[in-house]
Structure formats: structure tokens, C-alpha cells
CSV table of C-alpha atoms and ligand atoms in Angstrom, one decimal:
chain,number,residue,atom,x,y,z
E,1384,MET,CA,67.4,175.9,10.2
E,1385,GLY,CA,69.8,173.0,9.5
E,1386,ILE,CA,71.6,170.3,11.5
E,1387,GLU,CA,71.0,172.4,14.7
E,1388,SER,CA,67.2,171.8,14.4
E,1389,ARG,CA,65.6,170.3,17.4
E,1390,VAL,CA,62.3,168.9,18.3
E,1391,THR,CA,60.6,169.4,21.6
E,1392,LEU,CA,59.8,166.2,23.4
E,1393,LEU,CA,56.7,165.5,25.6
E,1394,ASN,CA,58.5,166.7,28.7
E,1395,GLY,CA,59.9,169.9,27.1
E,1396,VAL,CA,63.4,168.6,26.4
E,1397,LYS,CA,64.7,169.6,23.0
E,1398,MET,CA,66.3,166.8,21.0
E,1399,PRO,CA,68.3,167.2,17.7
E,1400,LYS,CA,66.3,166.0,14.7
E,1401,VAL,CA,69.4,164.4,13.3
E,1402,CYS,CA,71.6,162.4,15.6
E,1403,PHE,CA,74.8,160.5,14.9
E,1404,GLY,CA,74.5,156.7,15.4
E,1405,VAL,CA,77.6,154.8,16.4
E,1406,PHE,CA,76.6,151.1,16.2
E,1407,LYS,CA,79.6,149.0,15.0
E,1408,LEU,CA,82.1,151.9,15.4
E,1409,GLN,CA,84.9,150.9,17.7
E,1410,GLY,CA,88.0,152.4,19.3
E,1411,ASP,CA,89.9,155.1,17.4
E,1412,GLU,CA,87.5,154.9,14.4
E,1413,ALA,CA,84.6,155.7,16.8
E,1414,VAL,CA,86.5,158.6,18.3
E,1415,GLN,CA,87.4,160.0,14.8
E,1416,SER,CA,83.9,159.6,13.4
E,1417,VAL,CA,82.2,161.2,16.4
E,1418,ASN,CA,84.6,164.1,16.2
E,1419,ASP,CA,83.9,164.4,12.5
E,1420,ALA,CA,80.2,164.5,13.3
E,1421,PHE,CA,80.8,167.2,15.8
E,1422,GLN,CA,82.7,169.2,13.2
E,1423,CYS,CA,79.8,168.8,10.8
E,1424,GLY,CA,77.4,170.3,13.4
E,1425,TYR,CA,75.9,167.1,14.9
E,1426,ARG,CA,75.2,167.5,18.6
E,1427,GLY,CA,73.2,164.3,19.2
E,1428,ILE,CA,75.0,161.0,19.7
E,1429,ASP,CA,73.2,157.7,19.8
E,1430,THR,CA,75.1,155.0,21.6
E,1431,ALA,CA,74.3,152.0,23.8
E,1432,SER,CA,75.9,149.8,26.4
E,1433,TYR,CA,75.5,147.0,23.8
E,1434,TYR,CA,77.7,148.8,21.3
E,1435,GLY,CA,80.8,148.5,23.4
E,1436,ASN,CA,81.9,152.0,22.4
E,1437,GLU,CA,80.7,154.3,25.2
E,1438,GLU,CA,84.3,154.8,26.3
E,1439,ALA,CA,85.3,155.9,22.8
E,1440,VAL,CA,82.3,158.2,22.6
E,1441,GLY,CA,83.4,159.7,26.0
E,1442,ARG,CA,86.9,160.2,24.6
E,1443,ALA,CA,85.5,162.0,21.6
E,1444,ILE,CA,83.3,164.2,23.8
E,1445,LYS,CA,86.3,165.1,25.9
E,1446,ALA,CA,88.5,165.9,22.9
E,1447,SER,CA,85.8,168.0,21.3
E,1448,ASN,CA,86.0,170.8,23.9
E,1449,LEU,CA,82.2,171.3,23.3
E,1450,SER,CA,80.3,172.2,26.3
E,1451,ARG,CA,78.3,169.3,27.7
E,1452,GLU,CA,75.0,171.3,27.7
E,1453,ASP,CA,75.3,171.7,23.9
E,1454,LEU,CA,75.4,167.9,23.4
E,1455,PHE,CA,72.6,165.4,23.5
E,1456,ILE,CA,73.8,162.0,24.6
E,1457,THR,CA,71.6,159.0,24.3
E,1458,SER,CA,72.4,155.5,25.7
E,1459,LYS,CA,70.5,152.4,26.2
E,1460,VAL,CA,70.2,149.6,28.8
E,1461,TRP,CA,70.9,146.2,27.2
E,1462,ASN,CA,68.8,143.0,27.8
E,1463,ASP,CA,71.3,141.3,30.2
E,1464,GLU,CA,71.3,144.5,32.3
E,1465,GLN,CA,67.5,144.8,32.7
E,1466,GLY,CA,65.5,144.5,36.0
E,1467,TYR,CA,65.2,147.3,38.6
E,1468,HIS,CA,68.5,147.1,40.4
E,1469,ALA,CA,70.6,145.9,37.5
E,1470,THR,CA,69.4,148.8,35.4
E,1471,LEU,CA,70.4,151.3,38.1
E,1472,GLN,CA,73.8,149.8,38.1
E,1473,ALA,CA,74.0,149.6,34.3
E,1474,PHE,CA,73.2,153.3,34.1
E,1475,GLU,CA,76.1,154.2,36.4
E,1476,ARG,CA,78.4,152.1,34.3
E,1477,SER,CA,77.3,153.9,31.2
E,1478,LEU,CA,77.9,157.3,32.8
E,1479,GLU,CA,81.3,156.3,33.9
E,1480,ARG,CA,82.3,155.0,30.5
E,1481,LEU,CA,80.9,158.1,28.8
E,1482,GLY,CA,82.7,160.4,31.3
E,1483,THR,CA,79.6,162.4,32.1
E,1484,ASP,CA,77.4,162.9,35.1
E,1485,TYR,CA,74.1,162.8,33.3
E,1486,LEU,CA,72.4,161.5,30.1
E,1487,ASP,CA,70.1,163.5,28.0
E,1488,LEU,CA,68.1,160.4,27.1
E,1489,TYR,CA,68.2,156.8,28.4
E,1490,LEU,CA,66.3,154.1,26.6
E,1491,ILE,CA,65.3,150.5,27.2
E,1492,HIS,CA,67.0,148.9,24.2
E,1493,TRP,CA,64.5,146.0,23.7
E,1494,PRO,CA,61.4,145.0,25.5
E,1495,VAL,CA,62.5,141.9,27.4
E,1496,PRO,CA,59.1,140.4,28.2
E,1497,GLU,CA,59.5,139.6,31.9
E,1498,LEU,CA,61.8,142.5,32.7
E,1499,TYR,CA,60.8,145.7,30.8
E,1500,GLN,CA,58.2,146.9,33.4
E,1501,GLU,CA,60.6,146.9,36.3
E,1502,THR,CA,63.4,148.3,34.0
E,1503,TRP,CA,61.0,151.2,33.3
E,1504,GLN,CA,60.6,151.8,37.0
E,1505,ALA,CA,64.3,152.1,37.3
E,1506,LEU,CA,64.4,154.6,34.4
E,1507,GLU,CA,61.6,156.6,36.2
E,1508,LYS,CA,63.7,156.7,39.4
E,1509,LEU,CA,66.7,158.0,37.4
E,1510,TYR,CA,64.5,160.6,35.7
E,1511,HIS,CA,63.0,161.8,39.0
E,1512,GLU,CA,66.5,162.0,40.5
E,1513,GLY,CA,67.5,164.3,37.6
E,1514,LYS,CA,70.3,161.9,36.4
E,1515,VAL,CA,68.7,161.8,33.0
E,1516,CYS,CA,66.8,164.5,31.2
E,1517,ALA,CA,64.4,162.2,29.4
E,1518,ILE,CA,63.5,158.5,29.3
E,1519,GLY,CA,62.2,156.4,26.5
E,1520,VAL,CA,62.1,153.0,24.9
E,1521,SER,CA,63.3,151.3,21.7
E,1522,ASN,CA,61.7,148.5,19.7
E,1523,PHE,CA,58.5,148.7,21.7
E,1524,GLU,CA,55.3,147.6,20.0
E,1525,ARG,CA,51.9,149.2,20.9
E,1526,HIS,CA,51.1,146.6,23.5
E,1527,HIS,CA,54.4,147.2,25.3
E,1528,LEU,CA,53.6,150.9,25.4
E,1529,GLU,CA,50.1,150.2,26.6
E,1530,THR,CA,51.4,148.1,29.5
E,1531,ILE,CA,53.8,150.9,30.5
E,1532,ALA,CA,50.9,153.4,30.4
E,1533,LYS,CA,48.8,151.2,32.7
E,1534,THR,CA,51.5,150.8,35.3
E,1535,SER,CA,53.4,154.1,35.2
E,1536,SER,CA,52.7,157.8,35.3
E,1537,VAL,CA,55.7,158.7,33.1
E,1538,THR,CA,55.2,158.3,29.4
E,1539,PRO,CA,58.2,157.3,27.3
E,1540,VAL,CA,59.2,160.4,25.3
E,1541,ILE,CA,60.7,158.4,22.5
E,1542,ASN,CA,60.2,155.1,20.8
E,1543,GLN,CA,63.3,154.4,18.7
E,1544,ILE,CA,62.4,151.8,16.1
E,1545,GLU,CA,63.6,150.4,12.8
E,1546,PHE,CA,62.3,152.7,10.2
E,1547,HIS,CA,63.2,153.2,6.5
E,1548,PRO,CA,61.3,153.1,3.2
E,1549,GLU,CA,61.0,149.3,3.3
E,1550,LEU,CA,59.6,149.3,6.8
E,1551,ILE,CA,57.3,152.3,7.3
E,1552,GLN,CA,55.6,151.2,10.6
E,1553,GLU,CA,52.4,153.1,9.8
E,1554,GLU,CA,50.3,151.8,12.7
E,1555,LEU,CA,52.9,152.0,15.3
E,1556,ARG,CA,53.7,155.6,14.3
E,1557,ALA,CA,50.1,156.6,14.3
E,1558,TYR,CA,49.7,155.2,17.8
E,1559,CYS,CA,52.8,157.0,19.0
E,1560,ARG,CA,51.5,160.3,17.4
E,1561,VAL,CA,48.3,160.0,19.4
E,1562,LYS,CA,50.2,159.5,22.6
E,1563,ASN,CA,52.8,162.2,21.9
E,1564,ILE,CA,55.6,159.7,21.9
E,1565,GLN,CA,58.2,160.9,19.5
E,1566,VAL,CA,59.3,158.3,17.0
E,1567,ALA,CA,63.0,158.0,16.2
E,1568,ALA,CA,64.5,155.9,13.4
E,1569,TRP,CA,67.2,153.4,13.7
E,1570,SER,CA,68.9,152.3,10.4
E,1571,PRO,CA,67.0,154.9,8.4
E,1572,LEU,CA,69.2,153.9,5.4
E,1573,LYS,CA,68.6,150.2,6.1
E,1574,ARG,CA,72.4,150.1,6.4
E,1575,GLY,CA,72.7,151.3,2.8
E,1576,LYS,CA,70.3,148.7,1.4
E,1577,VAL,CA,67.6,151.1,0.3
E,1578,LEU,CA,69.9,153.4,-1.6
E,1579,SER,CA,69.7,151.3,-4.8
E,1580,ASN,CA,65.9,151.1,-4.7
E,1581,PRO,CA,64.8,152.3,-8.1
E,1582,THR,CA,62.1,154.7,-6.7
E,1583,ILE,CA,64.7,156.3,-4.4
E,1584,LYS,CA,67.2,156.6,-7.3
E,1585,ALA,CA,64.6,158.2,-9.6
E,1586,ILE,CA,63.6,160.8,-7.0
E,1587,SER,CA,67.2,161.4,-6.2
E,1588,GLU,CA,67.8,162.3,-9.9
E,1589,ARG,CA,64.7,164.5,-10.0
E,1590,VAL,CA,65.5,166.5,-6.9
E,1591,GLY,CA,69.3,166.7,-7.4
E,1592,LYS,CA,70.1,165.2,-4.0
E,1593,SER,CA,71.8,161.9,-3.2
E,1594,PRO,CA,69.7,158.8,-2.5
E,1595,ALA,CA,70.7,158.9,1.2
E,1596,GLN,CA,69.6,162.6,1.4
E,1597,VAL,CA,66.2,161.7,-0.2
E,1598,VAL,CA,65.6,158.9,2.4
E,1599,LEU,CA,66.7,161.0,5.3
E,1600,ARG,CA,64.5,163.9,4.2
E,1601,TRP,CA,61.6,161.5,3.8
E,1602,CYS,CA,62.1,160.5,7.4
E,1603,LEU,CA,62.2,164.1,8.7
E,1604,GLN,CA,59.0,164.9,6.7
E,1605,HIS,CA,57.4,162.0,8.5
E,1606,ASP,CA,58.4,163.8,11.8
E,1607,VAL,CA,60.8,161.0,12.6
E,1608,ILE,CA,64.1,161.8,14.4
E,1609,LEU,CA,67.1,160.4,12.6
E,1610,ASN,CA,69.9,158.2,14.0
E,1611,VAL,CA,72.3,157.8,11.1
E,1612,LYS,CA,75.8,156.3,11.1
E,1613,SER,CA,78.7,156.8,8.8
E,1614,SER,CA,82.5,156.5,9.3
E,1615,ASN,CA,83.2,158.6,6.2
E,1616,LEU,CA,83.6,162.4,6.5
E,1617,GLU,CA,81.9,163.2,3.2
E,1618,ARG,CA,78.9,161.0,4.0
E,1619,ILE,CA,78.7,162.4,7.5
E,1620,LYS,CA,78.4,165.8,5.9
E,1621,GLU,CA,76.0,164.7,3.3
E,1622,ASN,CA,73.7,163.2,5.9
E,1623,ALA,CA,73.6,166.5,7.8
E,1624,ASP,CA,72.7,168.4,4.6
E,1625,VAL,CA,69.0,167.6,4.4
E,1626,PHE,CA,67.4,170.8,5.4
E,1627,ASP,CA,67.4,172.8,2.1
E,1628,PHE,CA,64.9,170.9,0.1
E,1629,GLU,CA,61.4,169.5,0.4
E,1630,LEU,CA,59.8,166.4,-1.0
E,1631,THR,CA,56.4,166.8,-2.5
E,1632,ARG,CA,53.4,165.0,-1.2
E,1633,GLU,CA,53.6,162.8,-4.3
E,1634,GLN,CA,57.3,162.0,-3.8
E,1635,MET,CA,56.5,161.1,-0.1
E,1636,ALA,CA,53.7,158.8,-1.2
E,1637,GLU,CA,56.0,157.2,-3.8
E,1638,ILE,CA,58.6,156.4,-1.1
E,1639,ASP,CA,55.9,155.2,1.3
E,1640,ALA,CA,54.9,152.7,-1.4
E,1641,CYS,CA,58.3,151.1,-1.2
E,1642,ASN,CA,57.2,149.5,2.1
E,1643,GLN,CA,57.7,145.7,2.2
E,1644,ASP,CA,57.5,145.3,6.0
E,1645,SER,CA,61.0,144.1,5.5
E,1646,ARG,CA,63.2,144.2,8.7
E,1647,LEU,CA,66.9,144.1,9.4
E,1648,ALA,CA,66.1,142.8,12.9
E,1649,HIS,CA,63.4,140.3,13.8
E,1650,HIS,CA,60.1,141.5,15.0
E,1651,PRO,CA,60.3,142.3,18.7
E,1652,ASP,CA,57.3,140.0,19.5
E,1653,HIS,CA,58.5,137.0,17.5
E,1654,LYS,CA,61.8,136.1,19.0
E,1655,PRO,CA,62.9,137.9,22.2
E,1656,PHE,CA,66.4,139.1,21.7
E,1657,TYR,CA,68.2,137.5,24.5
E,1658,ASP,CA,71.8,137.8,23.4
E,1659,LYS,CA,73.9,137.7,26.5
E,1660,THR,CA,77.1,138.6,24.8
E,1661,VAL,CA,78.1,142.2,24.6
E,1662,PRO,CA,80.9,142.5,22.0
E,1663,GLY,CA,83.7,144.8,23.0
E,1664,ARG,CA,81.9,146.1,26.2
E,1665,LYS,CA,84.2,146.6,29.1
E,1666,GLY,CA,83.4,146.7,32.7
J,2138,NDP,P1,72.2,153.3,8.8
J,2138,NDP,O1,70.9,153.1,8.2
J,2138,NDP,O2,72.5,154.6,9.5
J,2138,NDP,O3,73.3,153.0,7.7
J,2138,NDP,C1,74.7,153.0,8.0
J,2138,NDP,C2,75.3,152.4,6.7
J,2138,NDP,O4,75.0,153.2,5.6
J,2138,NDP,C3,76.8,152.3,6.9
J,2138,NDP,O5,77.2,151.1,6.2
J,2138,NDP,C4,77.3,153.5,6.1
J,2138,NDP,O6,78.5,153.3,5.5
J,2138,NDP,C5,76.2,153.7,5.0
J,2138,NDP,N1,76.0,155.1,4.7
J,2138,NDP,C6,75.8,156.1,5.6
J,2138,NDP,N2,75.6,157.3,5.0
J,2138,NDP,C7,75.6,157.0,3.7
J,2138,NDP,C8,75.5,157.8,2.5
J,2138,NDP,N3,75.3,159.1,2.6
J,2138,NDP,N4,75.6,157.2,1.3
J,2138,NDP,C9,75.8,155.9,1.2
J,2138,NDP,N5,76.0,155.1,2.3
J,2138,NDP,C10,75.9,155.6,3.5
J,2138,NDP,O7,72.4,152.0,9.8
J,2138,NDP,P2,72.8,151.8,11.4
J,2138,NDP,O8,72.4,150.4,11.6
J,2138,NDP,O9,74.1,152.2,11.7
J,2138,NDP,O10,71.7,152.6,12.1
J,2138,NDP,C11,71.9,154.0,12.6
J,2138,NDP,C12,72.0,154.0,14.1
J,2138,NDP,O11,70.8,153.6,14.7
J,2138,NDP,C13,73.0,153.1,14.7
J,2138,NDP,O12,74.3,153.6,14.5
J,2138,NDP,C14,72.6,153.1,16.1
J,2138,NDP,O13,73.0,154.3,16.8
J,2138,NDP,C15,71.1,153.0,16.0
J,2138,NDP,N6,70.6,151.6,16.0
J,2138,NDP,C16,69.7,151.3,17.0
J,2138,NDP,C17,69.2,150.1,17.1
J,2138,NDP,C18,68.2,149.8,18.2
J,2138,NDP,O14,67.8,148.6,18.4
J,2138,NDP,N7,67.8,150.7,19.0
J,2138,NDP,C19,69.5,149.0,16.2
J,2138,NDP,C20,70.4,149.4,15.2
J,2138,NDP,C21,70.9,150.7,15.1
J,2138,NDP,P3,79.9,154.2,5.9
J,2138,NDP,O15,80.0,154.1,7.4
J,2138,NDP,O16,80.9,153.5,5.1
J,2138,NDP,O17,79.5,155.6,5.4
């Protein structure tokens, strides 16, 4: 099995283990990169209303001539769209921009304290109506997940969190494992910052794989779904080619030991992310 590998989520939906992230990709570059990813066998695309590129992703999907059922499209509701009715409307706008009549996965992008519970109710409604195959969350801490569990009968199938060798999120992952919530990584390469880490470089030389492939393999062996971005065809290919080697238990532990609890984004509990501006988003 390779890039076509999928994991079965709590509700039975099968999600690609390696998805293509499109944060920061815009316009023609986004279309080109998504098409390159399709050519390299990726079928999962991770976008968000916030990224301002759902239209471009939609253009790439259309140009690919791939059948919709073979794709796995994820999008997310942004903070300024949260709340029950606002979320239902935001979802329709995402569908329109993406040129599709359903999503495979819809996520709450950040837990906005006073809104995420009713936002979740809106996601539940979309799920029960069959407009989305699976619903989940992103950047949720354990207490957010516990609140959802108390007030809802639908468990998020995914928690998409910042995860890389310098932020290994052990406790949160352990909690998600117990609850059968699949963890997915955002910025698994820490936007390239972990690739010069001496431990990663040393293991890369030992196993004959690139530092990026070592990091991505480490994520997969932790049972974490990948969302990885590149705008370069060679690197898009490289990031998909992570299924023909295995890290040993010792190598896994060496990489775990790189943890510094070092984040690209602030901790979701410390400073609510209330950015009202949505760069490049239309409509
Ligand atoms: P990544 O960790 O995927 O790193 C992307 C960066 O690494 C780019 O600069 C890319 O450069 C470089 N890169 C990619 N592959 C390689 C390689 N093989 N060798 C060397 N350098 C490489 O960061 P992202 O922040 O993009 O995260 C991935 C995805 O996660 C996003 O695109 C988005 O979909 C999602 N995300 C979700 C968030 C959330 O809050 N839910 C927050 C942030 C991201 P180049 O393009 O030049 O190859």
C-alpha cells in the first residue's frame, strides 16, 4: 500500500492517510499544485474557508477529471463564521466555491470559546442531512472535546492539531486514542523548520530517506494522518513516497525526544484566535 492508503474513521468513512495541504497556496499556483498532487496519487485535499483558495481547489478538481467519489475533500469553518446559522451559511459558501455538492469532512477550525458548541450543532445537522460524510474539529484541547461529548451524541471523528517532532502532543493524542478520535497533523514538517534538526538529519542518513520522509513516516507510525503542503512537484512526490520503509522503535523514540512543546501557532487556550480578516477569501 502507498499513497492510496486510507484509515477508517469512527463512523466508517475511509480517509487518506496522506492528504495535501493548501494553506498559503493561491490562484494558479494552488490549481497547479493540487493538480500535481493528484498526478502523484494524492486524493485528500485539506483546505479551509480561511485559506481563501477553495475556488482554486474547485478549479483543480474540475480540471483533474477525477471522479468526485475518489476524492476526499476537507474544509473548515473559520472563527468569524461560527455560530449555528452562520456556520450553515458558511458551509454552503464553501460548497459553492469548491464546486461540489458535499464535503467528505468539515471541521471547526478553532475552538472559539463562546461559539464552538453551537457551531458543532450546525455540523451535526449537516452530517445528519448527508451534506458531509464526516465531521470533526481542529485545534481542540481535551476539555473542548469533553464539552462536546457532554452536549452531543456525535463524536468528532478527527482532531486536526499541530503535530511535528518538536510538538508531539502526547497527552492529547492519548486522550483521542481512547475516544477513537483520529488525530491528523497540521504542519507535520513545522513548515520546514524540523528538517535541519540534527536527530532527523542523522536518521535520514542512516535510513537513506530525506529528512521530510523521515518526519512524515514518524507521523504515520504514530497513527497520525498527514496534511502536508508543497508547491514543488519533486517535493510533492517525495512526501507521497513514505510507505516503503519503517522506522525502528529506537528511531521513533529518538524523534519523540526532539519534543520541545514548541508551537508555530499559540496554544488554543492561551489566546483565542479571533482574527476577523480572511485574506483572499471571496464571497
Ligand atoms: P508543512 O509542515 O506541510 O510544511 C510546508 C513547508 O515545507 C513549505 O514551505 C514547503 O515548501 C516545505 N516542504 C514541503 N515538503 C518538503 C520537503 N519534502 N523537503 C523540504 N521542504 C519541504 O506546513 P503547512 O503549514 O503548510 O501545513 C500543512 C497543512 O496543514 C496546511 O497546508 C493546511 O492544509 C493544514 N494546516 C491546518 C491548520 C489548522 O489550524 N487546522 C494550520 C496550519 C496548517 P515548498 O512548498 O517550497 O515545497
